[in-house]
Tab-separated table of C-alpha atoms and ligand atoms in Angstrom:
chain	number	residue	atom	x	y	z
T	225	UNK	CA	-13.303	-16.143	22.367
T	226	UNK	CA	-16.400	-15.742	20.225
T	227	UNK	CA	-15.840	-17.611	16.920
T	228	UNK	CA	-14.475	-15.195	14.358
T	229	UNK	CA	-17.226	-16.082	11.901
T	230	UNK	CA	-19.690	-14.553	14.355
T	231	UNK	CA	-17.764	-11.303	14.583
T	232	UNK	CA	-18.223	-10.467	10.915
T	233	UNK	CA	-21.756	-10.281	9.580
T	234	UNK	CA	-22.652	-9.217	6.036
T	235	UNK	CA	-23.673	-5.713	7.094
T	236	UNK	CA	-21.782	-5.126	10.359
T	237	UNK	CA	-18.699	-6.274	12.265
T	238	UNK	CA	-17.950	-6.614	15.928
T	239	UNK	CA	-15.671	-3.928	17.349
T	240	UNK	CA	-13.182	-6.511	18.648
T	241	UNK	CA	-11.787	-7.066	15.132
T	242	UNK	CA	-10.209	-3.622	15.530
T	243	UNK	CA	-9.119	-3.897	19.144
T	244	UNK	CA	-8.424	-7.477	20.208
T	245	UNK	CA	-4.795	-8.592	20.564
T	246	UNK	CA	-5.548	-12.268	19.828
T	247	UNK	CA	-7.347	-11.344	16.613
T	248	UNK	CA	-4.481	-9.070	15.630
T	249	UNK	CA	-1.995	-11.898	16.248
T	250	UNK	CA	-4.070	-14.151	14.043
T	251	UNK	CA	-4.177	-11.508	11.309
T	252	UNK	CA	-0.400	-11.264	11.342
T	253	UNK	CA	0.062	-15.026	11.151
T	254	UNK	CA	-2.746	-15.784	8.693
T	255	UNK	CA	-2.568	-12.741	6.458
T	256	UNK	CA	0.516	-10.551	6.643
T	257	UNK	CA	3.023	-13.360	7.087
T	258	UNK	CA	1.461	-15.380	4.266
T	259	UNK	CA	0.303	-13.115	1.452
T	260	UNK	CA	2.594	-11.360	-1.023
T	261	UNK	CA	3.841	-8.250	0.777
T	262	UNK	CA	5.291	-5.205	-0.952
T	263	UNK	CA	8.981	-4.813	-0.129
T	264	UNK	CA	10.010	-1.902	-2.299
T	265	UNK	CA	10.905	-0.843	-5.808
T	266	UNK	CA	13.867	-2.220	-7.707
T	267	UNK	CA	15.240	1.326	-8.086
T	268	UNK	CA	15.780	1.398	-4.300
T	269	UNK	CA	18.494	-1.231	-4.737
T	270	UNK	CA	20.145	-0.372	-8.046
T	271	UNK	CA	23.646	-1.701	-7.344
T	272	UNK	CA	25.004	-4.904	-5.816
T	273	UNK	CA	25.076	-4.522	-2.053
T	274	UNK	CA	22.301	-1.899	-1.981
T	275	UNK	CA	19.755	-2.878	0.635
T	276	UNK	CA	16.525	-1.653	2.164
T	277	UNK	CA	15.056	-2.990	5.401
T	278	UNK	CA	11.375	-3.523	6.105
T	279	UNK	CA	8.959	-5.671	8.076
T	280	UNK	CA	6.769	-8.424	6.699
T	281	UNK	CA	4.301	-9.002	9.500
T	282	UNK	CA	6.547	-9.129	12.534
T	283	UNK	CA	9.585	-10.329	10.607
T	284	UNK	CA	12.468	-7.913	10.044
T	285	UNK	CA	13.619	-8.377	6.449
T	286	UNK	CA	16.325	-7.080	4.113
T	287	UNK	CA	15.704	-6.497	0.420
T	288	UNK	CA	19.124	-6.598	-1.233
T	289	UNK	CA	20.603	-6.546	-4.739
T	290	UNK	CA	22.944	-9.519	-5.009
T	291	UNK	CA	26.108	-9.701	-7.116
T	292	UNK	CA	24.275	-11.559	-9.887
T	293	UNK	CA	21.757	-8.697	-10.159
T	294	UNK	CA	18.909	-10.641	-8.569
T	295	UNK	CA	16.927	-9.050	-5.760
T	296	UNK	CA	16.802	-11.181	-2.626
T	297	UNK	CA	14.683	-10.803	0.471
T	298	UNK	CA	16.370	-12.190	3.581
T	299	UNK	CA	15.558	-12.309	7.265
T	300	UNK	CA	17.539	-9.630	9.061
T	301	UNK	CA	19.025	-12.039	11.558
T	302	UNK	CA	22.449	-13.502	12.072
T	303	UNK	CA	22.363	-17.322	12.204
T	304	UNK	CA	24.924	-17.298	15.016
T	305	UNK	CA	23.122	-15.646	17.912
T	306	UNK	CA	20.484	-13.580	16.220
T	307	UNK	CA	21.893	-10.081	15.904
T	308	UNK	CA	20.312	-8.048	13.123
T	309	UNK	CA	22.752	-7.704	10.264
T	310	UNK	CA	21.509	-4.359	8.925
T	311	UNK	CA	20.763	-1.736	11.532
T	312	UNK	CA	20.079	1.079	9.077
T	313	UNK	CA	16.970	1.645	7.013
T	314	UNK	CA	18.939	1.425	3.800
T	315	UNK	CA	22.491	1.606	2.477
T	316	UNK	CA	25.144	-0.434	0.725
T	317	UNK	CA	26.706	-3.368	2.525
T	318	UNK	CA	29.503	-3.943	-0.005
T	319	UNK	CA	30.003	-7.499	-1.185
T	320	UNK	CA	28.877	-9.140	2.075
T	321	UNK	CA	26.863	-8.763	5.238
T	322	UNK	CA	29.194	-8.758	8.244
T	323	UNK	CA	27.745	-9.231	11.697
T	324	UNK	CA	28.718	-6.554	14.200
T	325	UNK	CA	28.907	-9.050	17.087
T	326	UNK	CA	31.393	-11.816	16.138
T	327	UNK	CA	32.039	-11.042	12.459
T	328	UNK	CA	30.343	-13.966	10.788
T	329	UNK	CA	29.935	-12.843	7.188
T	330	UNK	CA	27.453	-13.728	4.476
T	331	UNK	CA	27.219	-13.462	0.717
T	332	UNK	CA	24.515	-11.138	-0.615
T	333	UNK	CA	22.270	-14.129	-1.294
T	334	UNK	CA	22.494	-15.043	2.399
T	335	UNK	CA	24.956	-17.957	2.132
T	336	UNK	CA	27.610	-18.156	4.826
T	337	UNK	CA	30.892	-16.661	3.621
T	338	UNK	CA	33.200	-16.806	6.597
T	339	UNK	CA	33.479	-17.403	10.334
T	340	UNK	CA	36.473	-16.164	12.363
T	341	UNK	CA	38.574	-18.989	13.818
T	342	UNK	CA	36.399	-21.632	12.120
T	343	UNK	CA	38.275	-24.548	13.692
T	344	UNK	CA	36.365	-23.829	16.841
T	345	UNK	CA	33.474	-25.684	15.226
T	346	UNK	CA	35.406	-28.809	14.254
T	347	UNK	CA	33.453	-31.897	15.237
T	348	UNK	CA	30.225	-30.003	15.879
T	349	UNK	CA	27.121	-30.199	13.718
T	350	UNK	CA	27.556	-26.592	12.648
T	351	UNK	CA	29.138	-27.021	9.239
T	352	UNK	CA	29.091	-24.511	6.364
T	353	UNK	CA	26.725	-26.888	4.542
T	354	UNK	CA	24.205	-26.710	7.369
T	355	UNK	CA	21.431	-24.329	6.242
T	356	UNK	CA	21.288	-23.080	9.833
T	357	UNK	CA	24.657	-21.510	9.132
T	358	UNK	CA	23.255	-19.178	6.448
T	359	UNK	CA	20.788	-16.317	6.491
T	360	UNK	CA	17.232	-17.462	5.863
T	361	UNK	CA	15.434	-16.208	2.754
T	362	UNK	CA	11.814	-15.269	2.286
T	363	UNK	CA	10.125	-18.313	0.803
T	364	UNK	CA	9.198	-16.524	-2.426
T	365	UNK	CA	10.208	-13.273	-4.107
T	366	UNK	CA	8.764	-11.867	-7.309
T	367	UNK	CA	8.440	-8.557	-9.149
T	368	UNK	CA	5.760	-6.857	-11.155
T	369	UNK	CA	6.818	-3.907	-13.317
T	370	UNK	CA	9.699	-3.135	-10.984
T	371	UNK	CA	7.735	-3.477	-7.734
T	372	UNK	CA	9.199	-6.186	-5.493
T	373	UNK	CA	7.056	-8.464	-3.347
T	374	UNK	CA	7.848	-11.366	-1.046
T	375	UNK	CA	5.799	-14.058	0.594
T	376	UNK	CA	6.918	-15.918	3.703
T	377	UNK	CA	4.716	-18.871	2.695
T	378	UNK	CA	6.406	-21.475	0.524
T	379	UNK	CA	3.155	-22.352	-1.169
T	380	UNK	CA	0.155	-20.439	-2.344
T	381	UNK	CA	-1.021	-18.372	-5.237
T	382	UNK	CA	1.446	-16.586	-7.492
T	383	UNK	CA	2.050	-12.859	-7.225
T	384	UNK	CA	-0.062	-12.244	-10.320
T	385	UNK	CA	-2.888	-14.344	-8.930
T	386	UNK	CA	-2.691	-12.443	-5.647
T	387	UNK	CA	-2.740	-9.050	-7.361
T	388	UNK	CA	-5.563	-10.061	-9.673
T	389	UNK	CA	-7.271	-7.046	-11.203
T	390	UNK	CA	-5.438	-4.779	-8.752
T	391	UNK	CA	-2.313	-5.126	-10.881
T	392	UNK	CA	-3.736	-2.149	-12.774
T	393	UNK	CA	-2.225	-0.066	-9.941
T	394	UNK	CA	1.265	-0.743	-11.285
T	395	UNK	CA	0.304	-0.780	-14.944
T	396	UNK	CA	-1.420	2.577	-14.621
T	397	UNK	CA	1.526	4.085	-12.788
T	398	UNK	CA	4.151	2.859	-15.280
T	399	UNK	CA	2.071	3.300	-18.440
T	400	UNK	CA	1.929	7.045	-17.775
T	401	UNK	CA	5.657	7.201	-18.486
T	402	UNK	CA	6.706	7.444	-22.154
T	403	UNK	CA	9.229	4.695	-21.432
T	404	UNK	CA	6.863	2.623	-19.300
T	405	UNK	CA	8.865	2.846	-16.087
T	406	UNK	CA	9.002	4.681	-12.795
T	407	UNK	CA	11.769	5.162	-10.250
T	408	UNK	CA	11.478	5.749	-6.547
T	409	UNK	CA	11.799	9.219	-5.040
T	410	UNK	CA	14.088	8.343	-2.150
T	411	UNK	CA	12.172	10.281	0.473
T	412	UNK	CA	9.598	8.297	2.373
T	413	UNK	CA	7.267	9.839	4.906
T	414	UNK	CA	6.631	7.508	7.810
T	415	UNK	CA	3.629	7.949	10.077
T	416	UNK	CA	2.736	5.877	13.114
T	417	UNK	CA	-1.041	5.788	13.067
T	418	UNK	CA	-2.605	5.297	16.490
T	419	UNK	CA	-5.302	3.104	15.044
T	420	UNK	CA	-5.996	-0.293	13.571
T	421	UNK	CA	-4.802	-0.893	10.005
T	422	UNK	CA	-8.328	-1.568	8.775
T	423	UNK	CA	-9.435	2.037	9.291
T	424	UNK	CA	-6.914	3.197	6.693
T	425	UNK	CA	-7.913	0.553	4.157
T	426	UNK	CA	-11.612	1.327	4.572
T	427	UNK	CA	-11.028	5.051	4.407
T	428	UNK	CA	-9.173	4.988	1.097
T	429	UNK	CA	-12.315	4.175	-0.877
T	430	UNK	CA	-14.747	5.915	1.501
T	431	UNK	CA	-16.321	8.576	-0.712
T	432	UNK	CA	-18.716	9.654	2.025
T	433	UNK	CA	-16.074	11.206	4.261
T	434	UNK	CA	-14.076	13.752	2.178
T	435	UNK	CA	-16.630	16.515	2.012
T	436	UNK	CA	-17.030	16.264	5.804
T	437	UNK	CA	-13.565	15.444	7.081
T	438	UNK	CA	-11.737	17.651	4.584
T	439	UNK	CA	-14.372	20.336	4.229
T	440	UNK	CA	-12.402	23.217	5.708
T	441	UNK	CA	-9.377	22.517	3.494
T	442	UNK	CA	-11.482	22.032	0.373
T	443	UNK	CA	-13.578	25.148	0.932
T	444	UNK	CA	-10.523	27.324	1.606
T	445	UNK	CA	-8.763	26.075	-1.553
T	446	UNK	CA	-11.904	26.627	-3.624
T	447	UNK	CA	-12.104	30.194	-2.317
T	448	UNK	CA	-8.539	30.892	-3.471
T	449	UNK	CA	-9.234	29.269	-6.850
T	450	UNK	CA	-12.285	31.485	-7.372
T	451	UNK	CA	-10.385	34.623	-6.386
T	452	UNK	CA	-7.559	33.826	-8.799
T	453	UNK	CA	-9.970	33.172	-11.636
T	454	UNK	CA	-11.828	36.410	-10.869
T	455	UNK	CA	-8.589	38.340	-11.224
T	456	UNK	CA	-7.787	36.669	-14.546
T	457	UNK	CA	-5.224	34.140	-13.251
T	458	UNK	CA	-5.208	30.400	-13.847
T	459	UNK	CA	-5.017	28.633	-10.492
T	460	UNK	CA	-2.272	25.973	-10.357
T	461	UNK	CA	-3.469	22.394	-10.423
T	462	UNK	CA	-2.567	21.883	-6.784
T	463	UNK	CA	-5.464	24.075	-5.648
T	464	UNK	CA	-7.723	21.691	-7.539
T	465	UNK	CA	-6.190	18.764	-5.611
T	466	UNK	CA	-7.563	20.324	-2.442
T	467	UNK	CA	-10.774	21.982	-3.594
T	468	UNK	CA	-12.219	18.696	-4.934
T	469	UNK	CA	-12.380	17.439	-1.352
T	470	UNK	CA	-15.242	19.864	-0.803
T	471	UNK	CA	-17.334	18.401	-3.629
T	472	UNK	CA	-20.979	17.863	-2.744
T	473	UNK	CA	-22.326	14.595	-1.371
T	474	UNK	CA	-24.088	14.076	-4.696
T	475	UNK	CA	-20.837	14.465	-6.587
T	476	UNK	CA	-19.093	11.972	-4.327
T	477	UNK	CA	-22.024	9.597	-4.681
T	478	UNK	CA	-21.413	9.524	-8.432
T	479	UNK	CA	-17.805	8.283	-8.043
T	480	UNK	CA	-18.062	4.536	-8.411
T	481	UNK	CA	-16.045	1.958	-6.529
T	482	UNK	CA	-15.180	-1.428	-8.007
T	483	UNK	CA	-14.551	-4.113	-5.445
T	484	UNK	CA	-12.552	-7.176	-6.447
T	485	UNK	CA	-12.051	-10.542	-4.783
T	486	UNK	CA	-9.343	-10.640	-2.066
T	487	UNK	CA	-10.511	-7.210	-0.823
T	488	UNK	CA	-8.799	-5.215	-3.582
T	489	UNK	CA	-10.669	-2.284	-5.087
T	490	UNK	CA	-10.684	0.858	-7.170
T	491	UNK	CA	-12.086	4.305	-6.504
T	492	UNK	CA	-12.683	5.729	-9.948
T	493	UNK	CA	-11.235	9.072	-10.973
T	494	UNK	CA	-12.806	12.364	-10.004
T	495	UNK	CA	-10.020	14.906	-10.519
T	496	UNK	CA	-9.253	16.545	-13.827
T	497	UNK	CA	-5.563	15.893	-14.458
T	498	UNK	CA	-5.341	17.088	-18.061
T	499	UNK	CA	-5.012	20.883	-17.865
T	500	UNK	CA	-4.185	22.648	-21.121
T	501	UNK	CA	-0.890	24.227	-20.026
T	502	UNK	CA	2.208	23.853	-22.236
T	503	UNK	CA	3.875	21.366	-19.853
T	504	UNK	CA	0.925	19.010	-20.064
T	505	UNK	CA	0.694	19.389	-23.829
T	506	UNK	CA	4.371	18.555	-24.195
T	507	UNK	CA	3.886	15.518	-21.962
T	508	UNK	CA	0.866	14.290	-23.933
T	509	UNK	CA	2.810	14.749	-27.171
T	510	UNK	CA	5.647	12.600	-25.774
T	511	UNK	CA	3.099	9.926	-24.853
T	512	UNK	CA	1.644	10.045	-28.382
T	513	UNK	CA	5.126	9.643	-29.848
T	514	UNK	CA	5.869	6.708	-27.572
T	515	UNK	CA	2.635	4.773	-27.877
T	516	UNK	CA	0.587	6.218	-30.726
T	517	UNK	CA	-2.517	8.289	-30.141
T	518	UNK	CA	-4.995	5.533	-29.369
T	519	UNK	CA	-2.805	3.701	-26.870
T	520	UNK	CA	-1.639	6.937	-25.245
T	521	UNK	CA	-5.225	8.100	-24.820
T	522	UNK	CA	-6.133	4.776	-23.274
T	523	UNK	CA	-3.278	5.133	-20.794
T	524	UNK	CA	-4.032	8.776	-19.986
T	525	UNK	CA	-7.784	8.316	-19.903
T	526	UNK	CA	-8.103	5.567	-17.308
T	527	UNK	CA	-10.613	6.504	-14.644
T	528	UNK	CA	-8.709	5.694	-11.471
T	529	UNK	CA	-8.136	7.649	-8.289
T	530	UNK	CA	-6.963	4.935	-5.878
T	531	UNK	CA	-6.277	1.259	-6.283
T	532	UNK	CA	-6.211	-0.801	-3.110
T	533	UNK	CA	-4.153	-3.943	-2.842
T	534	UNK	CA	-5.736	-5.455	0.237
T	535	UNK	CA	-4.726	-5.592	3.012
T	536	UNK	CA	-1.911	-3.088	3.014
T	537	UNK	CA	-1.412	-0.946	-0.126
T	538	UNK	CA	-3.086	2.173	-1.429
T	539	UNK	CA	-1.776	3.219	-4.832
T	540	UNK	CA	-2.709	6.515	-6.421
T	541	UNK	CA	-1.411	5.587	-9.811
T	542	UNK	CA	-2.274	8.755	-11.810
T	543	UNK	CA	-0.075	10.746	-9.416
T	544	UNK	CA	2.462	8.016	-8.681
T	545	UNK	CA	1.782	7.773	-4.958
T	546	UNK	CA	1.981	4.573	-2.929
T	547	UNK	CA	1.137	4.116	0.705
T	548	UNK	CA	2.049	0.880	2.455
T	549	UNK	CA	0.874	-0.306	5.868
T	550	UNK	CA	3.004	-2.262	8.303
T	551	UNK	CA	0.693	-3.197	11.217
T	552	UNK	CA	2.421	-3.094	14.593
T	553	UNK	CA	-0.357	-3.669	17.155
T	554	UNK	CA	-4.161	-3.591	17.212
T	555	UNK	CA	-3.935	0.163	17.765
T	556	UNK	CA	-0.647	0.956	15.993
T	557	UNK	CA	-0.008	0.970	12.252
T	558	UNK	CA	3.115	2.215	10.552
T	559	UNK	CA	2.366	3.758	7.189
T	560	UNK	CA	5.052	4.429	4.600
T	561	UNK	CA	4.230	7.103	2.050
T	562	UNK	CA	6.255	6.727	-1.141
T	563	UNK	CA	6.365	8.721	-4.318
T	564	UNK	CA	7.611	7.675	-7.762
T	565	UNK	CA	8.943	9.663	-10.673
T	566	UNK	CA	7.772	8.901	-14.188
T	567	UNK	CA	10.846	8.217	-16.303
T	568	UNK	CA	11.150	10.308	-19.420
T	569	UNK	CA	8.994	13.277	-18.381
T	570	UNK	CA	9.889	16.891	-17.712
T	571	UNK	CA	10.605	18.255	-14.227
T	572	UNK	CA	7.332	20.207	-14.459
T	573	UNK	CA	5.293	17.011	-14.699
T	574	UNK	CA	7.254	15.506	-11.829
T	575	UNK	CA	6.670	18.611	-9.695
T	576	UNK	CA	2.948	18.393	-10.369
T	577	UNK	CA	2.641	15.022	-8.685
T	578	UNK	CA	5.172	16.015	-6.033
T	579	UNK	CA	2.705	18.735	-5.052
T	580	UNK	CA	0.134	16.022	-4.401
T	581	UNK	CA	2.636	14.025	-2.326
T	582	UNK	CA	3.338	16.997	-0.097
T	583	UNK	CA	-0.069	18.660	-0.107
T	584	UNK	CA	-2.327	15.662	0.418
T	585	UNK	CA	-0.380	12.592	1.524
T	586	UNK	CA	2.470	13.850	3.702
T	587	UNK	CA	1.999	13.834	7.491
T	588	UNK	CA	2.244	17.614	7.511
T	589	UNK	CA	-0.760	18.263	5.315
T	590	UNK	CA	-4.145	19.591	6.266
T	591	UNK	CA	-5.717	16.555	4.581
T	592	UNK	CA	-3.920	13.551	6.030
T	593	UNK	CA	-3.966	15.060	9.523
T	594	UNK	CA	-7.751	15.121	9.538
T	595	UNK	CA	-7.916	11.464	8.523
T	596	UNK	CA	-5.405	10.470	11.188
T	597	UNK	CA	-7.460	12.225	13.843
T	598	UNK	CA	-10.619	10.393	12.765
T	599	UNK	CA	-8.946	6.993	12.854
T	600	UNK	CA	-7.471	7.557	16.326
T	601	UNK	CA	-10.867	8.694	17.606
T	602	UNK	CA	-12.466	5.654	15.968
T	603	UNK	CA	-9.978	3.413	17.750
T	604	UNK	CA	-10.778	5.005	21.108
T	605	UNK	CA	-14.515	4.757	20.409
T	606	UNK	CA	-14.310	1.066	19.575
T	607	UNK	CA	-12.197	0.360	22.646
T	608	UNK	CA	-15.094	1.654	24.760
T	609	UNK	CA	-18.201	-0.151	25.951
T	610	UNK	CA	-20.388	2.345	24.129
T	611	UNK	CA	-21.551	-0.207	21.567
T	612	UNK	CA	-20.602	-3.593	20.145
T	613	UNK	CA	-21.063	-3.235	16.392
T	614	UNK	CA	-19.647	-1.199	13.522
T	615	UNK	CA	-22.198	-0.432	10.816
T	616	UNK	CA	-21.628	-1.104	7.131
T	617	UNK	CA	-25.295	-0.944	6.170
T	618	UNK	CA	-25.064	1.894	3.665
T	619	UNK	CA	-26.501	0.701	0.317
T	620	UNK	CA	-26.507	-2.885	1.607
T	621	UNK	CA	-28.314	-4.994	-0.971
T	622	UNK	CA	-28.091	-2.196	-3.531
T	623	UNK	CA	-24.781	-3.055	-5.170
T	624	UNK	CA	-24.284	-5.043	-8.351
T	625	UNK	CA	-22.242	-8.228	-8.417
T	626	UNK	CA	-20.901	-9.464	-11.716
T	627	UNK	CA	-18.448	-12.374	-11.975
T	628	UNK	CA	-17.430	-11.921	-8.357
T	629	UNK	CA	-16.799	-8.178	-8.686
T	630	UNK	CA	-18.950	-5.820	-6.623
T	631	UNK	CA	-19.812	-2.545	-8.342
T	632	UNK	CA	-21.223	0.164	-6.144
T	633	UNK	CA	-24.264	1.717	-7.733
T	634	UNK	CA	-23.747	4.586	-5.299
T	635	UNK	CA	-20.229	5.916	-4.769
T	636	UNK	CA	-20.867	6.260	-1.066
T	637	UNK	CA	-21.953	2.644	-0.670
T	638	UNK	CA	-20.203	0.757	2.114
T	639	UNK	CA	-19.696	-2.074	-0.387
T	640	UNK	CA	-15.969	-1.365	0.041
T	641	UNK	CA	-15.911	-2.361	3.691
T	642	UNK	CA	-18.241	-5.310	3.187
T	643	UNK	CA	-15.968	-6.562	0.411
T	644	UNK	CA	-12.838	-6.143	2.509
T	645	UNK	CA	-14.342	-8.132	5.344
T	646	UNK	CA	-15.342	-10.930	2.975
T	647	UNK	CA	-11.649	-11.222	2.081
T	648	UNK	CA	-10.632	-10.880	5.721
T	649	UNK	CA	-12.870	-13.797	6.687
T	650	UNK	CA	-11.383	-15.972	3.987
T	651	UNK	CA	-7.833	-15.163	5.054
T	652	UNK	CA	-8.521	-15.652	8.711
T	653	UNK	CA	-10.097	-19.033	8.075
T	654	UNK	CA	-13.733	-18.221	8.698
T	655	UNK	CA	-16.263	-19.318	6.128
T	656	UNK	CA	-17.145	-16.359	3.874
T	657	UNK	CA	-20.741	-15.525	3.186
T	658	UNK	CA	-22.351	-15.323	-0.222
T	659	UNK	CA	-21.702	-12.041	-2.005
T	660	UNK	CA	-24.774	-9.902	-1.682
T	661	UNK	CA	-26.221	-9.078	-5.048
T	662	UNK	CA	-28.978	-7.202	-6.749
T	663	UNK	CA	-28.046	-8.474	-10.178
T	664	UNK	CA	-25.968	-11.557	-9.643
T	665	UNK	CA	-24.276	-12.944	-12.705
F	178	LIG	S1	25.642	-12.940	16.530
F	178	LIG	FE1	26.340	-12.591	14.506
F	178	LIG	S2	28.348	-13.289	14.521
F	178	LIG	FE2	27.658	-13.685	16.508
F	179	LIG	FE1	-9.637	11.494	3.920
């Protein structure tokens, strides 16, 4: 195979990084099964025995609340002959996991609890003290503001080091609650994308595509908004969610991206989310009471649309949305679309962000469907012999680098993709290039 370092150039990448099985296998081993991976929110497992299953890379895992209140992340595999211990997506397993095959049972922290007819093992090397007798744990588990992550690598950077500046995703989400917390909405949309995971991550901060890809939706919503205003009505905020997609290229070009080390990034805010209706005023007043005016304004005034935690999370913190990728194959990516409820706010404020969940992010929307179609067509295009390279030349050399952070001087700069591939090269073991700079610090 061509050395990976030669597949990723500063301004273009070879198509095989989206299509090649061997490269995908290396991504799983070097990235997804090593970095801190999002497992879920602590509110998904409130009580002892509550569990939620997920994949980290190719590994089936169980996030479970143990009897001592700690959250554990265990491999979903019986130590006896390998049967998965939890077959459901989520539930409560009581005070133990019990295997459906031969009834070995395990404490909620994974330790062996009991084996039927245990004398059958007398004299063998399978003793209860043998770690092979217990469920295996993820090497490391940690939480940030209620969001649970695990790493299958015993060593490496801490969760906070991994998140870096992208931790603002979780701060911004929680800080918008008067009590500083969110809880999961227990309905998750799941979409199997027929495309490589990288298309999604690139697309999230791609400000060049919305006014093309989502034009018909945006224009139609804007038409309704105008008609309502003309007849003296105030259009609900959810029309604004859609009509902003049809903003002009110039408007999109003014929305800056900030690109951090490790591929993380921010698309700054472009939607007005502070209408003057009574529900919003009541909410702002509650924030003032909780934090004081200055702090509340800082929390409510952050300019964020998306925060990316590379290589698998897209967090829309102002509207409490989180999308998580679980790559399955070079051309298959499972995406989980989660929504969170701000604690301590009125149902009206909750409904407002629920509208965004259903209107923009759910698989049934007019918005997400257009993105999904593009990514599938991109996959098919790159699987063809119609060309070898993918272009990321837009605004190349025109971005600003300051202390390792790349600021796009143009919102539509492909700095986002160039930055993600710098991180990708590092993870995959290829030597990264120097960060391009027009004003290097
Ligand atoms: S495979 Fe689980 S008890 Fe036998
Ligand atoms: Fe889109």
